């Protein structure tokens, strides 16, 4: 059996599901793409190819194993994108949550079902009909759960709106000992520079008390200021719109001292090191073309407390 336990974003990682680029197949047709960055690269003829993404994900797995992390991978479903495992499940406390996600991604859960089957049934929570939520929007942080979402009419208007108000209420109802703080995100189906696909595309804690934030990812400026006050201005690294587009906030913490980052994030990686963190730099720029990066590729199962 697998013992799941997640209370925050940075405690020492013991077990994780890392997505897979194997079997992803040919690039999708433009009308089948469901985020603006993928559309942009399809139109430009620069959409990533399987072999390059496999190399990037293998580099990520190597770093995780170097730090003693048990790494699970999905069973491959041919001609299907299984890279972004973050969205198809998430753990809070000792519960594995199986969410309802975008309908053209629902087969992804099949690839990790063999892992879910090892989790005690009493620890699995199924999200009910009408509730939509994806793991990229859900961020446990000690006694808080930060969550990105979209109110109506935005939720029905944008395909990139992935978590609704019912999803926020689901977290409130199921984790009553947590303070759920929800943030409306800016959405655009057509311009990746104006689109915060998930909360982790514009915000993420690192270390024990630091945070990476893109102010314009939040629909309400007060939410940005809440986070700055929460972490302290001196502990916040503000990223630009270009850096948000490149996915600078979507790094991944192996521990409070170790962060995996894309090797091209020069300004961010310097700041992380200035904060005293060890930065494991890997190539991940091809996967970034699909509007996801390192956090998006992982589904943490257990951290050490």
JSON list of C-alpha atoms in Angstrom, two decimals, residues 80-302:
[
{"chain": "A", "resi": 80, "resn": "UNK", "atom": "CA", "xyz": [-2.41, 10.51, -25.57]},
{"chain": "A", "resi": 81, "resn": "UNK", "atom": "CA", "xyz": [-0.82, 13.36, -23.60]},
{"chain": "A", "resi": 82, "resn": "UNK", "atom": "CA", "xyz": [0.09, 12.12, -20.10]},
{"chain": "A", "resi": 83, "resn": "UNK", "atom": "CA", "xyz": [2.71, 14.74, -19.22]},
{"chain": "A", "resi": 84, "resn": "UNK", "atom": "CA", "xyz": [0.82, 16.90, -16.78]},
{"chain": "A", "resi": 85, "resn": "UNK", "atom": "CA", "xyz": [-0.06, 14.52, -13.96]},
{"chain": "A", "resi": 86, "resn": "UNK", "atom": "CA", "xyz": [-0.63, 17.37, -11.48]},
{"chain": "A", "resi": 87, "resn": "UNK", "atom": "CA", "xyz": [-4.17, 18.01, -12.70]},
{"chain": "A", "resi": 88, "resn": "UNK", "atom": "CA", "xyz": [-5.61, 14.51, -12.61]},
{"chain": "A", "resi": 89, "resn": "UNK", "atom": "CA", "xyz": [-5.26, 14.02, -8.87]},
{"chain": "A", "resi": 90, "resn": "UNK", "atom": "CA", "xyz": [-3.84, 15.67, -5.79]},
{"chain": "A", "resi": 91, "resn": "UNK", "atom": "CA", "xyz": [-3.13, 14.89, -2.16]},
{"chain": "A", "resi": 92, "resn": "UNK", "atom": "CA", "xyz": [-4.10, 17.06, 0.80]},
{"chain": "A", "resi": 93, "resn": "UNK", "atom": "CA", "xyz": [-3.32, 15.73, 4.28]},
{"chain": "A", "resi": 94, "resn": "UNK", "atom": "CA", "xyz": [-3.83, 11.95, 3.96]},
{"chain": "A", "resi": 95, "resn": "UNK", "atom": "CA", "xyz": [-6.49, 12.13, 1.24]},
{"chain": "A", "resi": 96, "resn": "UNK", "atom": "CA", "xyz": [-6.03, 11.45, -2.48]},
{"chain": "A", "resi": 97, "resn": "UNK", "atom": "CA", "xyz": [-8.55, 13.56, -4.39]},
{"chain": "A", "resi": 98, "resn": "UNK", "atom": "CA", "xyz": [-9.78, 12.34, -7.79]},
{"chain": "A", "resi": 99, "resn": "UNK", "atom": "CA", "xyz": [-11.09, 15.50, -9.47]},
{"chain": "A", "resi": 100, "resn": "UNK", "atom": "CA", "xyz": [-13.33, 16.10, -12.43]},
{"chain": "A", "resi": 101, "resn": "UNK", "atom": "CA", "xyz": [-11.24, 17.71, -15.14]},
{"chain": "A", "resi": 102, "resn": "UNK", "atom": "CA", "xyz": [-11.49, 18.82, -18.76]},
{"chain": "A", "resi": 103, "resn": "UNK", "atom": "CA", "xyz": [-13.41, 16.12, -20.63]},
{"chain": "A", "resi": 104, "resn": "UNK", "atom": "CA", "xyz": [-10.75, 15.54, -23.30]},
{"chain": "A", "resi": 105, "resn": "UNK", "atom": "CA", "xyz": [-8.23, 14.71, -20.56]},
{"chain": "A", "resi": 106, "resn": "UNK", "atom": "CA", "xyz": [-10.28, 12.22, -18.58]},
{"chain": "A", "resi": 107, "resn": "UNK", "atom": "CA", "xyz": [-8.53, 9.07, -19.84]},
{"chain": "A", "resi": 108, "resn": "UNK", "atom": "CA", "xyz": [-5.32, 10.22, -18.16]},
{"chain": "A", "resi": 109, "resn": "UNK", "atom": "CA", "xyz": [-6.50, 8.78, -14.85]},
{"chain": "A", "resi": 110, "resn": "UNK", "atom": "CA", "xyz": [-6.36, 5.30, -16.42]},
{"chain": "A", "resi": 111, "resn": "UNK", "atom": "CA", "xyz": [-2.57, 5.57, -16.66]},
{"chain": "A", "resi": 112, "resn": "UNK", "atom": "CA", "xyz": [-2.16, 6.06, -12.90]},
{"chain": "A", "resi": 113, "resn": "UNK", "atom": "CA", "xyz": [-5.00, 3.80, -11.72]},
{"chain": "A", "resi": 114, "resn": "UNK", "atom": "CA", "xyz": [-2.51, 1.07, -10.79]},
{"chain": "A", "resi": 115, "resn": "UNK", "atom": "CA", "xyz": [-1.00, 3.55, -8.32]},
{"chain": "A", "resi": 116, "resn": "UNK", "atom": "CA", "xyz": [-4.35, 4.73, -6.96]},
{"chain": "A", "resi": 117, "resn": "UNK", "atom": "CA", "xyz": [-5.27, 1.08, -6.37]},
{"chain": "A", "resi": 118, "resn": "UNK", "atom": "CA", "xyz": [-2.44, 0.92, -3.81]},
{"chain": "A", "resi": 119, "resn": "UNK", "atom": "CA", "xyz": [-3.93, 3.75, -1.73]},
{"chain": "A", "resi": 120, "resn": "UNK", "atom": "CA", "xyz": [-6.44, 2.66, 0.95]},
{"chain": "A", "resi": 121, "resn": "UNK", "atom": "CA", "xyz": [-9.98, 3.23, -0.27]},
{"chain": "A", "resi": 122, "resn": "UNK", "atom": "CA", "xyz": [-10.78, 5.18, 2.91]},
{"chain": "A", "resi": 123, "resn": "UNK", "atom": "CA", "xyz": [-8.22, 7.77, 1.84]},
{"chain": "A", "resi": 124, "resn": "UNK", "atom": "CA", "xyz": [-9.65, 8.39, -1.64]},
{"chain": "A", "resi": 125, "resn": "UNK", "atom": "CA", "xyz": [-12.08, 11.26, -2.17]},
{"chain": "A", "resi": 126, "resn": "UNK", "atom": "CA", "xyz": [-14.06, 11.43, -5.41]},
{"chain": "A", "resi": 127, "resn": "UNK", "atom": "CA", "xyz": [-15.12, 14.88, -6.56]},
{"chain": "A", "resi": 128, "resn": "UNK", "atom": "CA", "xyz": [-18.89, 14.94, -7.21]},
{"chain": "A", "resi": 129, "resn": "UNK", "atom": "CA", "xyz": [-20.63, 15.93, -10.43]},
{"chain": "A", "resi": 130, "resn": "UNK", "atom": "CA", "xyz": [-20.89, 19.68, -10.95]},
{"chain": "A", "resi": 131, "resn": "UNK", "atom": "CA", "xyz": [-17.62, 20.30, -9.12]},
{"chain": "A", "resi": 132, "resn": "UNK", "atom": "CA", "xyz": [-14.68, 21.02, -11.40]},
{"chain": "A", "resi": 133, "resn": "UNK", "atom": "CA", "xyz": [-11.16, 21.35, -10.09]},
{"chain": "A", "resi": 134, "resn": "UNK", "atom": "CA", "xyz": [-7.64, 20.64, -11.35]},
{"chain": "A", "resi": 135, "resn": "UNK", "atom": "CA", "xyz": [-4.56, 20.06, -9.24]},
{"chain": "A", "resi": 136, "resn": "UNK", "atom": "CA", "xyz": [-2.60, 22.92, -10.79]},
{"chain": "A", "resi": 137, "resn": "UNK", "atom": "CA", "xyz": [-5.02, 25.27, -9.06]},
{"chain": "A", "resi": 138, "resn": "UNK", "atom": "CA", "xyz": [-4.68, 23.63, -5.63]},
{"chain": "A", "resi": 139, "resn": "UNK", "atom": "CA", "xyz": [-1.77, 24.53, -3.36]},
{"chain": "A", "resi": 140, "resn": "UNK", "atom": "CA", "xyz": [-1.61, 23.22, 0.24]},
{"chain": "A", "resi": 141, "resn": "UNK", "atom": "CA", "xyz": [0.47, 25.48, 2.48]},
{"chain": "A", "resi": 142, "resn": "UNK", "atom": "CA", "xyz": [0.41, 24.39, 6.12]},
{"chain": "A", "resi": 143, "resn": "UNK", "atom": "CA", "xyz": [-2.89, 25.57, 7.62]},
{"chain": "A", "resi": 144, "resn": "UNK", "atom": "CA", "xyz": [-3.99, 27.14, 4.31]},
{"chain": "A", "resi": 145, "resn": "UNK", "atom": "CA", "xyz": [-5.11, 25.79, 0.96]},
{"chain": "A", "resi": 146, "resn": "UNK", "atom": "CA", "xyz": [-4.53, 28.35, -1.77]},
{"chain": "A", "resi": 147, "resn": "UNK", "atom": "CA", "xyz": [-6.73, 27.78, -4.82]},
{"chain": "A", "resi": 148, "resn": "UNK", "atom": "CA", "xyz": [-7.09, 29.47, -8.18]},
{"chain": "A", "resi": 149, "resn": "UNK", "atom": "CA", "xyz": [-10.56, 29.55, -9.74]},
{"chain": "A", "resi": 150, "resn": "UNK", "atom": "CA", "xyz": [-12.99, 31.31, -12.06]},
{"chain": "A", "resi": 151, "resn": "UNK", "atom": "CA", "xyz": [-16.41, 32.69, -11.25]},
{"chain": "A", "resi": 152, "resn": "UNK", "atom": "CA", "xyz": [-19.26, 32.81, -13.72]},
{"chain": "A", "resi": 153, "resn": "UNK", "atom": "CA", "xyz": [-19.45, 33.86, -16.48]},
{"chain": "A", "resi": 154, "resn": "UNK", "atom": "CA", "xyz": [-15.69, 33.33, -16.91]},
{"chain": "A", "resi": 155, "resn": "UNK", "atom": "CA", "xyz": [-15.84, 29.63, -16.07]},
{"chain": "A", "resi": 156, "resn": "UNK", "atom": "CA", "xyz": [-18.26, 28.87, -18.89]},
{"chain": "A", "resi": 157, "resn": "UNK", "atom": "CA", "xyz": [-16.65, 31.33, -21.29]},
{"chain": "A", "resi": 158, "resn": "UNK", "atom": "CA", "xyz": [-13.04, 30.13, -21.21]},
{"chain": "A", "resi": 159, "resn": "UNK", "atom": "CA", "xyz": [-11.76, 26.61, -21.89]},
{"chain": "A", "resi": 160, "resn": "UNK", "atom": "CA", "xyz": [-8.69, 27.59, -19.84]},
{"chain": "A", "resi": 161, "resn": "UNK", "atom": "CA", "xyz": [-10.90, 28.13, -16.76]},
{"chain": "A", "resi": 162, "resn": "UNK", "atom": "CA", "xyz": [-10.40, 24.80, -14.99]},
{"chain": "A", "resi": 163, "resn": "UNK", "atom": "CA", "xyz": [-11.67, 25.25, -11.41]},
{"chain": "A", "resi": 164, "resn": "UNK", "atom": "CA", "xyz": [-15.11, 26.61, -10.59]},
{"chain": "A", "resi": 165, "resn": "UNK", "atom": "CA", "xyz": [-16.70, 28.09, -7.46]},
{"chain": "A", "resi": 166, "resn": "UNK", "atom": "CA", "xyz": [-18.07, 24.67, -6.60]},
{"chain": "A", "resi": 167, "resn": "UNK", "atom": "CA", "xyz": [-14.48, 23.41, -6.57]},
{"chain": "A", "resi": 168, "resn": "UNK", "atom": "CA", "xyz": [-13.56, 26.00, -3.97]},
{"chain": "A", "resi": 169, "resn": "UNK", "atom": "CA", "xyz": [-16.56, 25.00, -1.86]},
{"chain": "A", "resi": 170, "resn": "UNK", "atom": "CA", "xyz": [-15.56, 21.34, -2.18]},
{"chain": "A", "resi": 171, "resn": "UNK", "atom": "CA", "xyz": [-12.22, 22.12, -0.56]},
{"chain": "A", "resi": 172, "resn": "UNK", "atom": "CA", "xyz": [-13.90, 24.11, 2.22]},
{"chain": "A", "resi": 173, "resn": "UNK", "atom": "CA", "xyz": [-16.31, 21.25, 2.93]},
{"chain": "A", "resi": 174, "resn": "UNK", "atom": "CA", "xyz": [-13.77, 18.44, 2.81]},
{"chain": "A", "resi": 175, "resn": "UNK", "atom": "CA", "xyz": [-10.90, 20.09, 4.67]},
{"chain": "A", "resi": 176, "resn": "UNK", "atom": "CA", "xyz": [-12.66, 22.03, 7.43]},
{"chain": "A", "resi": 177, "resn": "UNK", "atom": "CA", "xyz": [-9.49, 22.42, 9.52]},
{"chain": "A", "resi": 178, "resn": "UNK", "atom": "CA", "xyz": [-7.84, 24.36, 6.69]},
{"chain": "A", "resi": 179, "resn": "UNK", "atom": "CA", "xyz": [-8.26, 28.00, 5.72]},
{"chain": "A", "resi": 180, "resn": "UNK", "atom": "CA", "xyz": [-9.17, 27.97, 2.02]},
{"chain": "A", "resi": 181, "resn": "UNK", "atom": "CA", "xyz": [-8.07, 31.17, 0.30]},
{"chain": "A", "resi": 182, "resn": "UNK", "atom": "CA", "xyz": [-9.32, 31.45, -3.29]},
{"chain": "A", "resi": 183, "resn": "UNK", "atom": "CA", "xyz": [-7.97, 33.72, -6.01]},
{"chain": "A", "resi": 184, "resn": "UNK", "atom": "CA", "xyz": [-9.70, 34.57, -9.28]},
{"chain": "A", "resi": 185, "resn": "UNK", "atom": "CA", "xyz": [-7.24, 34.26, -12.16]},
{"chain": "A", "resi": 186, "resn": "UNK", "atom": "CA", "xyz": [-6.93, 36.13, -15.44]},
{"chain": "A", "resi": 187, "resn": "UNK", "atom": "CA", "xyz": [-7.95, 33.92, -18.36]},
{"chain": "A", "resi": 188, "resn": "UNK", "atom": "CA", "xyz": [-7.47, 34.08, -22.12]},
{"chain": "A", "resi": 189, "resn": "UNK", "atom": "CA", "xyz": [-8.08, 31.31, -24.64]},
{"chain": "A", "resi": 190, "resn": "UNK", "atom": "CA", "xyz": [-6.07, 33.18, -27.28]},
{"chain": "A", "resi": 191, "resn": "UNK", "atom": "CA", "xyz": [-3.15, 34.99, -25.64]},
{"chain": "A", "resi": 192, "resn": "UNK", "atom": "CA", "xyz": [-0.77, 32.98, -23.43]},
{"chain": "A", "resi": 193, "resn": "UNK", "atom": "CA", "xyz": [0.81, 36.19, -22.10]},
{"chain": "A", "resi": 194, "resn": "UNK", "atom": "CA", "xyz": [-2.55, 37.11, -20.55]},
{"chain": "A", "resi": 195, "resn": "UNK", "atom": "CA", "xyz": [-3.50, 33.65, -19.34]},
{"chain": "A", "resi": 196, "resn": "UNK", "atom": "CA", "xyz": [-2.87, 32.14, -15.91]},
{"chain": "A", "resi": 197, "resn": "UNK", "atom": "CA", "xyz": [-3.90, 28.59, -16.81]},
{"chain": "A", "resi": 198, "resn": "UNK", "atom": "CA", "xyz": [-3.63, 27.47, -13.17]},
{"chain": "A", "resi": 199, "resn": "UNK", "atom": "CA", "xyz": [-2.61, 29.10, -9.91]},
{"chain": "A", "resi": 200, "resn": "UNK", "atom": "CA", "xyz": [0.88, 27.60, -10.22]},
{"chain": "A", "resi": 201, "resn": "UNK", "atom": "CA", "xyz": [1.32, 29.53, -13.47]},
{"chain": "A", "resi": 202, "resn": "UNK", "atom": "CA", "xyz": [1.43, 32.80, -11.52]},
{"chain": "A", "resi": 203, "resn": "UNK", "atom": "CA", "xyz": [2.33, 31.86, -7.93]},
{"chain": "A", "resi": 204, "resn": "UNK", "atom": "CA", "xyz": [4.27, 29.27, -5.95]},
{"chain": "A", "resi": 205, "resn": "UNK", "atom": "CA", "xyz": [5.86, 29.09, -2.50]},
{"chain": "A", "resi": 206, "resn": "UNK", "atom": "CA", "xyz": [9.48, 27.91, -2.22]},
{"chain": "A", "resi": 207, "resn": "UNK", "atom": "CA", "xyz": [11.76, 27.28, 0.73]},
{"chain": "A", "resi": 208, "resn": "UNK", "atom": "CA", "xyz": [10.03, 27.80, 4.07]},
{"chain": "A", "resi": 209, "resn": "UNK", "atom": "CA", "xyz": [8.74, 31.35, 3.67]},
{"chain": "A", "resi": 210, "resn": "UNK", "atom": "CA", "xyz": [9.43, 32.59, 0.13]},
{"chain": "A", "resi": 211, "resn": "UNK", "atom": "CA", "xyz": [7.17, 32.96, -2.93]},
{"chain": "A", "resi": 212, "resn": "UNK", "atom": "CA", "xyz": [7.34, 33.53, -6.68]},
{"chain": "A", "resi": 213, "resn": "UNK", "atom": "CA", "xyz": [4.46, 35.72, -7.92]},
{"chain": "A", "resi": 214, "resn": "UNK", "atom": "CA", "xyz": [3.21, 37.33, -11.13]},
{"chain": "A", "resi": 215, "resn": "UNK", "atom": "CA", "xyz": [0.93, 40.19, -10.16]},
{"chain": "A", "resi": 216, "resn": "UNK", "atom": "CA", "xyz": [-1.02, 40.32, -13.40]},
{"chain": "A", "resi": 217, "resn": "UNK", "atom": "CA", "xyz": [-2.06, 36.69, -13.16]},
{"chain": "A", "resi": 218, "resn": "UNK", "atom": "CA", "xyz": [-4.60, 37.69, -10.52]},
{"chain": "A", "resi": 219, "resn": "UNK", "atom": "CA", "xyz": [-7.90, 39.19, -11.59]},
{"chain": "A", "resi": 220, "resn": "UNK", "atom": "CA", "xyz": [-8.18, 41.17, -8.36]},
{"chain": "A", "resi": 221, "resn": "UNK", "atom": "CA", "xyz": [-5.11, 43.18, -7.34]},
{"chain": "A", "resi": 222, "resn": "UNK", "atom": "CA", "xyz": [-6.09, 42.74, -3.67]},
{"chain": "A", "resi": 223, "resn": "UNK", "atom": "CA", "xyz": [-5.26, 39.03, -3.97]},
{"chain": "A", "resi": 224, "resn": "UNK", "atom": "CA", "xyz": [-1.71, 39.85, -5.05]},
{"chain": "A", "resi": 225, "resn": "UNK", "atom": "CA", "xyz": [-1.33, 42.18, -2.08]},
{"chain": "A", "resi": 226, "resn": "UNK", "atom": "CA", "xyz": [-2.73, 39.50, 0.24]},
{"chain": "A", "resi": 227, "resn": "UNK", "atom": "CA", "xyz": [0.07, 37.16, -0.81]},
{"chain": "A", "resi": 228, "resn": "UNK", "atom": "CA", "xyz": [2.75, 39.85, -0.53]},
{"chain": "A", "resi": 229, "resn": "UNK", "atom": "CA", "xyz": [1.56, 40.59, 3.00]},
{"chain": "A", "resi": 230, "resn": "UNK", "atom": "CA", "xyz": [1.29, 36.87, 3.82]},
{"chain": "A", "resi": 231, "resn": "UNK", "atom": "CA", "xyz": [4.89, 36.07, 2.84]},
{"chain": "A", "resi": 232, "resn": "UNK", "atom": "CA", "xyz": [6.40, 39.53, 3.42]},
{"chain": "A", "resi": 233, "resn": "UNK", "atom": "CA", "xyz": [7.57, 41.84, 0.65]},
{"chain": "A", "resi": 234, "resn": "UNK", "atom": "CA", "xyz": [11.21, 40.92, 1.26]},
{"chain": "A", "resi": 235, "resn": "UNK", "atom": "CA", "xyz": [10.36, 37.25, 0.66]},
{"chain": "A", "resi": 236, "resn": "UNK", "atom": "CA", "xyz": [8.55, 37.72, -2.67]},
{"chain": "A", "resi": 237, "resn": "UNK", "atom": "CA", "xyz": [10.13, 37.48, -6.10]},
{"chain": "A", "resi": 238, "resn": "UNK", "atom": "CA", "xyz": [8.00, 39.24, -8.71]},
{"chain": "A", "resi": 239, "resn": "UNK", "atom": "CA", "xyz": [8.23, 37.81, -12.20]},
{"chain": "A", "resi": 240, "resn": "UNK", "atom": "CA", "xyz": [7.47, 39.68, -15.42]},
{"chain": "A", "resi": 241, "resn": "UNK", "atom": "CA", "xyz": [4.81, 38.84, -17.97]},
{"chain": "A", "resi": 242, "resn": "UNK", "atom": "CA", "xyz": [7.49, 37.32, -20.20]},
{"chain": "A", "resi": 243, "resn": "UNK", "atom": "CA", "xyz": [8.77, 35.20, -17.30]},
{"chain": "A", "resi": 244, "resn": "UNK", "atom": "CA", "xyz": [5.23, 34.10, -16.48]},
{"chain": "A", "resi": 245, "resn": "UNK", "atom": "CA", "xyz": [4.79, 33.11, -20.15]},
{"chain": "A", "resi": 246, "resn": "UNK", "atom": "CA", "xyz": [8.00, 31.05, -19.86]},
{"chain": "A", "resi": 247, "resn": "UNK", "atom": "CA", "xyz": [6.54, 29.40, -16.70]},
{"chain": "A", "resi": 248, "resn": "UNK", "atom": "CA", "xyz": [9.03, 30.75, -14.13]},
{"chain": "A", "resi": 249, "resn": "UNK", "atom": "CA", "xyz": [6.63, 30.17, -11.24]},
{"chain": "A", "resi": 250, "resn": "UNK", "atom": "CA", "xyz": [6.17, 26.52, -12.21]},
{"chain": "A", "resi": 251, "resn": "UNK", "atom": "CA", "xyz": [9.34, 25.17, -10.62]},
{"chain": "A", "resi": 252, "resn": "UNK", "atom": "CA", "xyz": [9.24, 22.19, -8.24]},
{"chain": "A", "resi": 253, "resn": "UNK", "atom": "CA", "xyz": [10.52, 21.78, -4.67]},
{"chain": "A", "resi": 254, "resn": "UNK", "atom": "CA", "xyz": [12.14, 18.51, -3.63]},
{"chain": "A", "resi": 255, "resn": "UNK", "atom": "CA", "xyz": [12.71, 19.95, -0.16]},
{"chain": "A", "resi": 256, "resn": "UNK", "atom": "CA", "xyz": [12.83, 23.35, 1.57]},
{"chain": "A", "resi": 257, "resn": "UNK", "atom": "CA", "xyz": [16.43, 23.58, 0.38]},
{"chain": "A", "resi": 258, "resn": "UNK", "atom": "CA", "xyz": [16.26, 22.08, -3.13]},
{"chain": "A", "resi": 259, "resn": "UNK", "atom": "CA", "xyz": [14.32, 23.41, -6.13]},
{"chain": "A", "resi": 260, "resn": "UNK", "atom": "CA", "xyz": [14.23, 21.96, -9.65]},
{"chain": "A", "resi": 261, "resn": "UNK", "atom": "CA", "xyz": [14.14, 24.74, -12.25]},
{"chain": "A", "resi": 262, "resn": "UNK", "atom": "CA", "xyz": [14.49, 25.22, -15.99]},
{"chain": "A", "resi": 263, "resn": "UNK", "atom": "CA", "xyz": [18.09, 26.00, -16.90]},
{"chain": "A", "resi": 264, "resn": "UNK", "atom": "CA", "xyz": [17.09, 29.08, -18.88]},
{"chain": "A", "resi": 265, "resn": "UNK", "atom": "CA", "xyz": [15.47, 30.88, -15.92]},
{"chain": "A", "resi": 266, "resn": "UNK", "atom": "CA", "xyz": [18.58, 32.99, -15.30]},
{"chain": "A", "resi": 267, "resn": "UNK", "atom": "CA", "xyz": [17.08, 35.75, -13.17]},
{"chain": "A", "resi": 268, "resn": "UNK", "atom": "CA", "xyz": [14.91, 33.42, -11.09]},
{"chain": "A", "resi": 269, "resn": "UNK", "atom": "CA", "xyz": [17.65, 30.86, -10.50]},
{"chain": "A", "resi": 270, "resn": "UNK", "atom": "CA", "xyz": [20.00, 33.56, -9.26]},
{"chain": "A", "resi": 271, "resn": "UNK", "atom": "CA", "xyz": [17.33, 34.75, -6.80]},
{"chain": "A", "resi": 272, "resn": "UNK", "atom": "CA", "xyz": [16.71, 31.22, -5.57]},
{"chain": "A", "resi": 273, "resn": "UNK", "atom": "CA", "xyz": [20.42, 30.80, -4.91]},
{"chain": "A", "resi": 274, "resn": "UNK", "atom": "CA", "xyz": [20.59, 34.20, -3.22]},
{"chain": "A", "resi": 275, "resn": "UNK", "atom": "CA", "xyz": [17.86, 32.87, -0.90]},
{"chain": "A", "resi": 276, "resn": "UNK", "atom": "CA", "xyz": [20.21, 30.01, -0.02]},
{"chain": "A", "resi": 277, "resn": "UNK", "atom": "CA", "xyz": [18.46, 27.32, -2.05]},
{"chain": "A", "resi": 278, "resn": "UNK", "atom": "CA", "xyz": [20.14, 24.64, -4.13]},
{"chain": "A", "resi": 279, "resn": "UNK", "atom": "CA", "xyz": [18.88, 24.88, -7.72]},
{"chain": "A", "resi": 280, "resn": "UNK", "atom": "CA", "xyz": [18.87, 21.72, -9.84]},
{"chain": "A", "resi": 281, "resn": "UNK", "atom": "CA", "xyz": [18.77, 23.10, -13.39]},
{"chain": "A", "resi": 282, "resn": "UNK", "atom": "CA", "xyz": [17.41, 20.89, -16.17]},
{"chain": "A", "resi": 283, "resn": "UNK", "atom": "CA", "xyz": [16.20, 21.48, -19.75]},
{"chain": "A", "resi": 284, "resn": "UNK", "atom": "CA", "xyz": [12.41, 21.76, -19.86]},
{"chain": "A", "resi": 285, "resn": "UNK", "atom": "CA", "xyz": [11.73, 24.44, -22.47]},
{"chain": "A", "resi": 286, "resn": "UNK", "atom": "CA", "xyz": [10.10, 22.07, -24.98]},
{"chain": "A", "resi": 287, "resn": "UNK", "atom": "CA", "xyz": [7.47, 20.94, -22.48]},
{"chain": "A", "resi": 288, "resn": "UNK", "atom": "CA", "xyz": [6.91, 24.62, -21.58]},
{"chain": "A", "resi": 289, "resn": "UNK", "atom": "CA", "xyz": [5.49, 25.09, -25.08]},
{"chain": "A", "resi": 290, "resn": "UNK", "atom": "CA", "xyz": [2.32, 23.33, -23.87]},
{"chain": "A", "resi": 291, "resn": "UNK", "atom": "CA", "xyz": [1.79, 25.87, -21.05]},
{"chain": "A", "resi": 292, "resn": "UNK", "atom": "CA", "xyz": [3.00, 23.64, -18.26]},
{"chain": "A", "resi": 293, "resn": "UNK", "atom": "CA", "xyz": [6.32, 22.97, -16.60]},
{"chain": "A", "resi": 294, "resn": "UNK", "atom": "CA", "xyz": [7.86, 21.18, -13.63]},
{"chain": "A", "resi": 295, "resn": "UNK", "atom": "CA", "xyz": [5.12, 21.45, -11.01]},
{"chain": "A", "resi": 296, "resn": "UNK", "atom": "CA", "xyz": [2.53, 20.59, -13.66]},
{"chain": "A", "resi": 297, "resn": "UNK", "atom": "CA", "xyz": [4.40, 17.37, -14.45]},
{"chain": "A", "resi": 298, "resn": "UNK", "atom": "CA", "xyz": [4.29, 16.05, -10.89]},
{"chain": "A", "resi": 299, "resn": "UNK", "atom": "CA", "xyz": [1.72, 14.60, -8.54]},
{"chain": "A", "resi": 300, "resn": "UNK", "atom": "CA", "xyz": [3.35, 14.43, -5.08]},
{"chain": "A", "resi": 301, "resn": "UNK", "atom": "CA", "xyz": [2.12, 11.53, -2.98]},
{"chain": "A", "resi": 302, "resn": "UNK", "atom": "CA", "xyz": [4.18, 11.82, 0.20]}
]
